[in-house]
Coordinates of C-alpha atoms and ligand atoms in Angstrom, one line a residue:
X22 CA 138.9 11.2 224.2
X23 CA 135.1 10.9 223.3
X24 CA 133.0 13.6 224.6
X25 CA 132.0 12.9 228.3
X26 CA 128.1 12.5 228.3
X27 CA 126.6 13.9 232.0
X28 CA 127.0 10.5 234.1
X29 CA 123.6 10.3 236.8
X30 CA 125.0 7.1 238.2
X31 CA 124.3 6.1 241.9
X32 CA 128.0 5.0 242.3
X33 CA 130.8 4.3 241.3
X34 CA 129.8 8.0 240.0
X35 CA 131.4 10.6 237.7
X36 CA 134.4 12.3 239.2
X37 CA 136.1 15.3 238.4
X38 CA 137.6 15.5 235.2
X39 CA 140.6 17.5 236.9
X40 CA 141.2 14.6 239.3
X41 CA 140.7 11.9 237.0
X42 CA 143.6 13.8 234.7
X43 CA 146.0 14.5 237.9
X44 CA 145.9 10.7 238.9
X45 CA 146.0 9.4 235.3
X46 CA 149.4 11.8 235.3
X47 CA 150.5 10.2 238.6
X48 CA 149.8 7.1 237.6
X49 CA 152.3 7.2 235.0
X50 CA 154.8 9.2 236.5
X51 CA 154.4 10.6 240.7
X52 CA 156.5 13.7 240.6
X53 CA 158.8 12.9 238.4
X54 CA 160.3 10.1 239.8
X55 CA 160.0 7.2 237.1
X56 CA 157.7 5.3 239.2
X57 CA 153.6 5.6 239.3
X58 CA 152.2 6.3 242.8
X59 CA 150.2 2.7 242.2
X60 CA 153.7 1.2 241.6
X61 CA 155.3 2.4 245.1
X62 CA 156.0 0.7 248.9
X63 CA 152.8 1.9 250.9
X64 CA 155.7 1.9 253.4
X65 CA 158.2 4.1 251.4
X66 CA 158.2 7.8 251.9
X67 CA 156.5 9.0 248.6
X68 CA 153.2 7.4 249.8
X69 CA 153.7 8.6 253.6
X70 CA 153.6 12.1 251.9
X71 CA 150.1 11.4 249.8
X72 CA 149.0 9.2 253.2
X73 CA 150.2 12.3 255.6
X74 CA 148.6 15.0 253.5
X75 CA 145.2 13.1 252.5
X76 CA 144.5 13.0 256.6
X77 CA 145.6 16.7 257.5
X78 CA 143.4 18.0 254.2
X79 CA 140.5 15.4 255.3
X80 CA 140.5 17.1 258.5
X81 CA 140.8 20.6 257.2
X82 CA 138.2 20.1 254.6
X83 CA 136.0 18.8 257.7
X84 CA 136.6 21.7 260.6
X85 CA 138.4 18.8 263.0
X86 CA 141.6 19.0 264.8
X87 CA 142.6 17.0 266.9
X88 CA 138.9 15.2 268.3
X89 CA 138.6 12.5 265.4
X90 CA 141.1 10.2 264.3
X91 CA 141.5 9.4 259.7
X92 CA 140.7 6.3 258.4
X93 CA 141.2 4.3 255.3
X94 CA 139.2 1.2 255.1
X95 CA 138.7 -1.1 252.4
X96 CA 135.7 -4.0 251.8
X97 CA 133.3 -1.2 251.3
X98 CA 130.4 0.7 253.4
X99 CA 128.6 -2.8 253.7
X100 CA 132.2 -4.1 255.8
X101 CA 131.2 -1.4 257.8
X102 CA 127.4 -2.5 258.5
X103 CA 129.3 -5.5 260.4
X104 CA 132.3 -4.3 261.6
X105 CA 130.5 -1.0 263.8
X106 CA 129.1 -3.2 265.8
X107 CA 131.9 -5.4 266.4
X108 CA 134.1 -2.7 267.5
X109 CA 131.7 -0.5 269.5
X110 CA 128.6 -2.5 270.6
X111 CA 130.8 -3.5 273.8
X112 CA 128.3 -6.0 274.6
X113 CA 125.0 -3.9 274.5
X114 CA 122.2 -2.9 271.9
X115 CA 122.7 0.0 269.4
X116 CA 120.3 2.1 268.6
X117 CA 119.1 2.2 264.3
X118 CA 116.8 4.4 262.5
X119 CA 115.7 3.1 259.6
X120 CA 115.0 5.4 256.6
X121 CA 116.0 3.5 253.7
X122 CA 117.7 0.4 252.2
X123 CA 121.4 1.2 253.5
X124 CA 119.9 1.8 257.1
X125 CA 117.6 -1.2 256.7
X126 CA 121.0 -2.7 255.8
X127 CA 123.4 -1.7 258.5
X128 CA 120.8 -2.5 260.8
X129 CA 120.6 -5.9 259.8
X130 CA 124.5 -6.2 260.0
X131 CA 124.4 -5.4 263.6
X132 CA 122.2 -8.4 263.9
X133 CA 124.8 -10.8 262.0
X134 CA 127.2 -10.2 264.3
X135 CA 124.8 -11.1 267.8
X136 CA 124.3 -7.4 268.3
X137 CA 120.8 -6.2 268.8
X138 CA 120.0 -3.6 266.9
X139 CA 117.1 -1.6 268.3
X140 CA 114.9 -0.3 265.8
X141 CA 114.1 3.6 266.9
X142 CA 111.7 4.1 264.0
X143 CA 111.2 3.0 260.4
X144 CA 109.3 4.1 257.4
X145 CA 109.5 0.9 255.7
X146 CA 105.5 0.6 255.3
X147 CA 105.3 3.7 252.6
X148 CA 108.8 2.5 251.3
X149 CA 110.9 5.2 253.2
X150 CA 109.0 7.8 251.1
X151 CA 110.6 9.8 254.1
X152 CA 112.5 10.0 257.0
X153 CA 110.6 9.5 260.4
X154 CA 110.6 12.6 262.6
X155 CA 113.0 12.9 265.3
X156 CA 110.1 12.9 267.5
X157 CA 108.7 10.0 266.9
X158 CA 111.9 8.0 267.6
X159 CA 112.3 5.3 270.5
X160 CA 115.7 6.0 271.6
X161 CA 117.1 3.3 274.2
X162 CA 119.0 4.8 276.7
X163 CA 120.9 1.7 277.5
X164 CA 122.3 1.7 273.7
X165 CA 125.7 1.7 272.7
X166 CA 125.0 4.1 269.9
X167 CA 122.6 5.5 267.5
X168 CA 123.9 4.8 263.7
X169 CA 121.4 6.9 261.0
X170 CA 122.3 7.3 257.5
X171 CA 122.1 11.1 256.3
X172 CA 121.1 10.4 252.4
X173 CA 119.7 7.5 251.7
X174 CA 120.7 7.0 248.2
X175 CA 118.4 4.8 247.1
X176 CA 115.2 6.3 248.1
X177 CA 116.2 10.0 247.9
X178 CA 115.9 11.1 251.7
X179 CA 118.1 13.0 253.6
X180 CA 118.5 14.1 257.5
X181 CA 119.3 17.7 257.0
X182 CA 120.1 18.5 260.6
X183 CA 121.9 15.7 263.0
X184 CA 120.4 15.1 266.0
X185 CA 122.2 15.7 269.5
X186 CA 123.2 12.1 270.4
X187 CA 126.3 11.3 272.1
X188 CA 127.5 8.1 270.6
X189 CA 125.9 9.4 267.2
X190 CA 127.2 6.9 264.5
X191 CA 126.9 8.8 260.2
X192 CA 126.8 6.6 257.5
X193 CA 127.1 9.6 255.0
X194 CA 128.2 7.4 251.7
X195 CA 126.5 9.1 249.4
X196 CA 126.5 13.0 250.5
X197 CA 130.1 12.6 252.3
X198 CA 131.6 16.2 251.5
X199 CA 129.0 17.4 249.4
X200 CA 128.5 19.6 252.2
X201 CA 129.8 20.4 255.5
X202 CA 128.7 18.2 258.9
X203 CA 128.4 18.5 262.2
X204 CA 131.1 17.2 263.2
X205 CA 130.8 18.6 266.9
X206 CA 127.9 16.2 266.6
X207 CA 129.2 13.0 265.3
X208 CA 131.2 10.2 267.0
X209 CA 131.9 8.2 264.0
X210 CA 131.0 9.5 260.1
X211 CA 131.9 6.9 257.3
X212 CA 131.0 6.9 253.6
X213 CA 131.8 4.6 250.6
X214 CA 134.1 6.9 248.5
X215 CA 132.7 6.0 245.4
X216 CA 130.0 8.7 245.0
X217 CA 131.7 12.2 246.0
X218 CA 135.1 11.1 246.5
X219 CA 136.9 8.5 244.5
X220 CA 136.8 5.0 243.5
X221 CA 134.6 1.8 245.2
X222 CA 136.3 -0.3 247.9
X223 CA 137.9 2.6 249.6
X224 CA 135.9 3.8 252.6
X225 CA 136.8 7.1 254.3
X226 CA 135.7 7.0 258.3
X227 CA 136.6 9.5 261.2
X228 CA 135.9 7.9 264.4
X229 CA 136.0 10.4 268.2
X230 CA 139.5 9.4 269.9
X231 CA 137.6 8.8 273.0
X232 CA 135.6 6.3 271.1
X233 CA 138.5 4.8 269.8
X234 CA 139.9 4.1 273.1
X235 CA 136.7 1.9 274.1
X236 CA 137.9 -0.7 271.7
X237 CA 138.8 -3.9 273.2
X238 CA 142.3 -5.6 272.3
X239 CA 140.8 -9.0 272.1
X240 CA 137.2 -10.2 270.5
X241 CA 138.4 -8.1 267.1
X242 CA 140.1 -9.3 264.5
X243 CA 143.1 -6.9 264.2
X244 CA 142.7 -6.1 260.7
X245 CA 138.9 -4.9 261.6
X246 CA 139.6 -3.1 265.0
X247 CA 139.4 0.3 264.3
X248 CA 141.9 1.1 267.2
X249 CA 144.3 -1.1 265.4
X250 CA 143.8 0.5 262.4
X251 CA 144.4 3.7 264.0
X252 CA 147.5 2.9 265.5
X253 CA 148.8 1.7 262.3
X254 CA 147.8 4.5 260.3
X255 CA 145.5 2.5 258.3
X256 CA 148.3 0.4 257.1
X257 CA 148.2 -2.9 258.7
X258 CA 148.4 -4.6 255.2
X259 CA 148.7 -3.0 252.2
X260 CA 145.9 -0.2 251.7
X261 CA 144.4 0.8 248.6
X262 CA 147.2 3.3 247.7
X263 CA 145.8 4.5 244.1
X264 CA 142.4 5.0 245.4
X265 CA 143.7 6.8 248.5
X266 CA 145.9 9.0 246.0
X267 CA 142.4 9.9 244.2
X268 CA 140.9 10.8 247.3
X269 CA 143.6 12.8 248.0
X270 CA 143.2 14.9 244.4
X271 CA 139.5 15.2 245.4
X272 CA 140.1 17.1 248.6
X273 CA 142.7 19.2 246.4
X274 CA 139.5 20.1 244.0
X275 CA 137.2 20.5 246.9
X276 CA 139.6 23.3 248.1
X277 CA 140.1 24.9 245.3
X278 CA 136.3 25.2 244.9
X279 CA 136.0 27.0 248.3
X280 CA 135.8 24.4 250.7
X281 CA 132.4 22.3 252.0
X282 CA 130.2 25.2 252.1
X283 CA 130.7 26.4 248.8
X284 CA 130.2 22.8 247.6
X285 CA 126.8 23.1 249.2
X286 CA 126.0 26.2 247.8
X287 CA 126.3 24.4 243.9
X288 CA 124.8 21.4 245.2
X289 CA 121.3 23.2 246.5
X290 CA 121.2 24.9 243.0
X291 CA 121.9 22.3 241.0
X292 CA 118.8 20.1 243.5
X293 CA 116.7 23.1 242.7
X294 CA 116.5 22.8 238.9
X295 CA 115.4 19.2 239.6
X296 CA 113.1 19.8 241.8
X297 CA 111.2 22.7 240.0
X298 CA 110.7 20.7 237.0
X299 CA 109.4 18.1 239.1
X300 CA 106.9 20.3 240.8
X301 CA 106.2 22.8 238.1
X302 CA 105.6 19.6 235.6
X303 CA 101.3 19.6 236.9
X304 CA 102.1 16.5 238.1
X305 CA 103.7 14.4 235.0
X306 CA 106.4 13.7 237.2
X307 CA 106.2 12.9 241.1
X308 CA 108.9 13.1 243.3
X309 CA 108.7 10.0 245.3
X310 CA 109.8 12.0 248.5
X311 CA 107.0 13.6 250.8
X312 CA 108.4 15.8 252.1
X313 CA 110.1 18.2 250.4
X314 CA 112.3 19.5 253.2
X315 CA 113.5 15.5 253.6
X316 CA 114.5 15.8 249.7
X317 CA 117.5 14.7 249.0
X318 CA 120.5 17.2 246.9
X319 CA 122.2 14.0 246.0
X320 CA 119.8 11.6 244.5
X321 CA 116.8 13.2 243.1
X322 CA 114.2 10.3 242.7
X323 CA 110.8 10.9 240.7
X324 CA 108.0 8.5 238.5
X325 CA 106.8 9.2 235.2
X326 CA 103.3 8.5 235.0
X327 CA 103.7 5.1 233.5
X328 CA 107.1 2.0 233.1
X329 CA 106.5 2.8 229.4
X330 CA 107.2 6.5 229.5
X331 CA 110.1 6.0 232.1
X332 CA 112.0 3.6 230.0
X333 CA 111.7 5.8 226.8
X334 CA 112.7 8.6 228.9
X335 CA 116.0 6.8 229.9
X336 CA 116.6 5.8 226.5
X337 CA 115.8 9.6 225.0
X338 CA 118.0 11.0 227.6
X339 CA 121.1 8.4 226.7
X340 CA 120.5 10.0 223.2
X341 CA 121.1 13.3 224.6
X342 CA 124.4 12.5 226.3
X343 CA 122.7 12.2 230.0
X344 CA 123.3 8.3 231.2
X345 CA 122.5 5.9 234.1
X346 CA 119.1 7.8 234.6
X347 CA 117.2 4.7 235.8
X348 CA 115.9 4.7 239.5
X349 CA 116.8 1.4 241.5
X350 CA 114.8 -1.7 241.0
X351 CA 112.7 -1.6 244.4
X352 CA 111.9 2.4 243.8
X353 CA 111.3 2.2 239.9
X354 CA 111.2 5.8 238.6
X355 CA 113.9 7.6 237.6
X356 CA 116.9 8.5 239.9
X357 CA 119.0 11.1 239.0
X358 CA 122.5 11.3 241.1
X359 CA 124.4 14.6 241.4
X360 CA 127.0 14.0 243.3
X361 CA 129.9 16.9 243.5
X362 CA 131.5 16.4 240.1
X363 CA 128.2 17.3 238.1
X364 CA 128.3 20.8 237.0
X365 CA 125.5 22.6 237.2
X366 CA 125.5 22.6 232.9
X367 CA 124.4 18.8 233.6
X368 CA 120.9 19.5 235.9
X369 CA 120.2 22.5 233.4
X370 CA 120.7 19.6 230.7
X371 CA 118.3 17.1 232.7
X372 CA 115.7 19.8 234.0
X373 CA 115.3 21.1 230.1
X374 CA 115.6 17.3 229.1
X375 CA 112.6 17.2 231.5
X376 CA 110.9 19.8 229.7
X377 CA 111.0 19.4 226.8
X378 CA 109.5 15.2 227.2
X379 CA 106.9 15.6 228.9
X380 CA 105.7 18.3 226.3
X381 CA 106.3 16.2 223.6
X382 CA 105.1 12.6 225.4
X383 CA 102.1 14.4 228.2
Ligands
PLP410 C1 124.4 5.3 251.9 C2 124.8 4.0 251.3 N1 126.1 3.2 252.6 C3 126.1 2.2 252.1 C4 126.2 2.1 250.3 C5 127.6 0.3 250.5 O1 128.4 1.2 250.0 P1 129.4 -0.3 249.4 O2 128.7 -0.8 248.0 O3 130.8 0.5 249.2 O4 129.8 -1.4 250.4 C6 125.9 2.3 249.7 C7 126.3 2.5 248.3 O5 125.8 2.7 247.6 C8 125.0 3.5 250.2 O6 124.7 4.0 249.0

């Protein structure tokens, strides 16, 4: 195998080598049965065991028992931007905090299915260089739910402490299981798997049971109904079996790391290395998030003095086995995505490269 580089892609992103190896093995031969896990029926006992174990480990990692149902959904997190209002608006409007590209798309998804999205606050005027503080939010008491994106992948800001709201829905795509989640505050949490958890196309979602009970029988196509999916153990049709298997391997790996509190600790240390490199560069590197307390621990975004230097930075870093550092087109600069699978050594290597690059090009 060629050397694995430090891959700073925002997603699909780096996965732990142990997860990839165990999944590759199971793809060829599942538990010595002479067939692989992608080659057996989702209605058979082999896959049923995988699904049960994935649900159990997911709940255990998140510290929930019977309060929430675990769903494996398809169509990416984007599909949930429309299925959430379809399932949960119940003829009312819904509140959206718009703090970046993804929460803006989530609000647009509500409008697509005829649900009024109340923008309770937005930082779009300053290109989402922060998220508006809770004291400025204009919550609507009639709204069916409040939707927030806890980590904005493109703009690099995060909500450290979730607000208290009876019907809080969280898009946690780019930080799912990168830290403990306050499940006691959360009515629904969801995320595309392709950052911290597994391959793209699969969405992990947890929804509180009382919310499930409010979903009507009629008016929502069965395949898009969270209630119908929960009743069918996410198997109304054939689920993405191999992706769910990889998810299970990721859960096992997370447990071996010591669980979510332990991984949060490592992630904070990784992020600190990069933010220190920015803050100690004498202004050569500028963070795009203006409030340090809101800086993402997953997507570290910063700019260099010019486009030319940015391009050179990306090119030179690739020569040192650090790839996929170019920022999103609407933000520019650099985005280093450092999900759970990025080792501390990857961040050390990037921080040291940043220091050397500035010394040579400053
Ligand atoms: C925070 C967030 N939400 C939603 C999405 C959309 O995910 P998908 O491409 O799986 O639909 C992304 C993708 O990067 C994301 O970062």
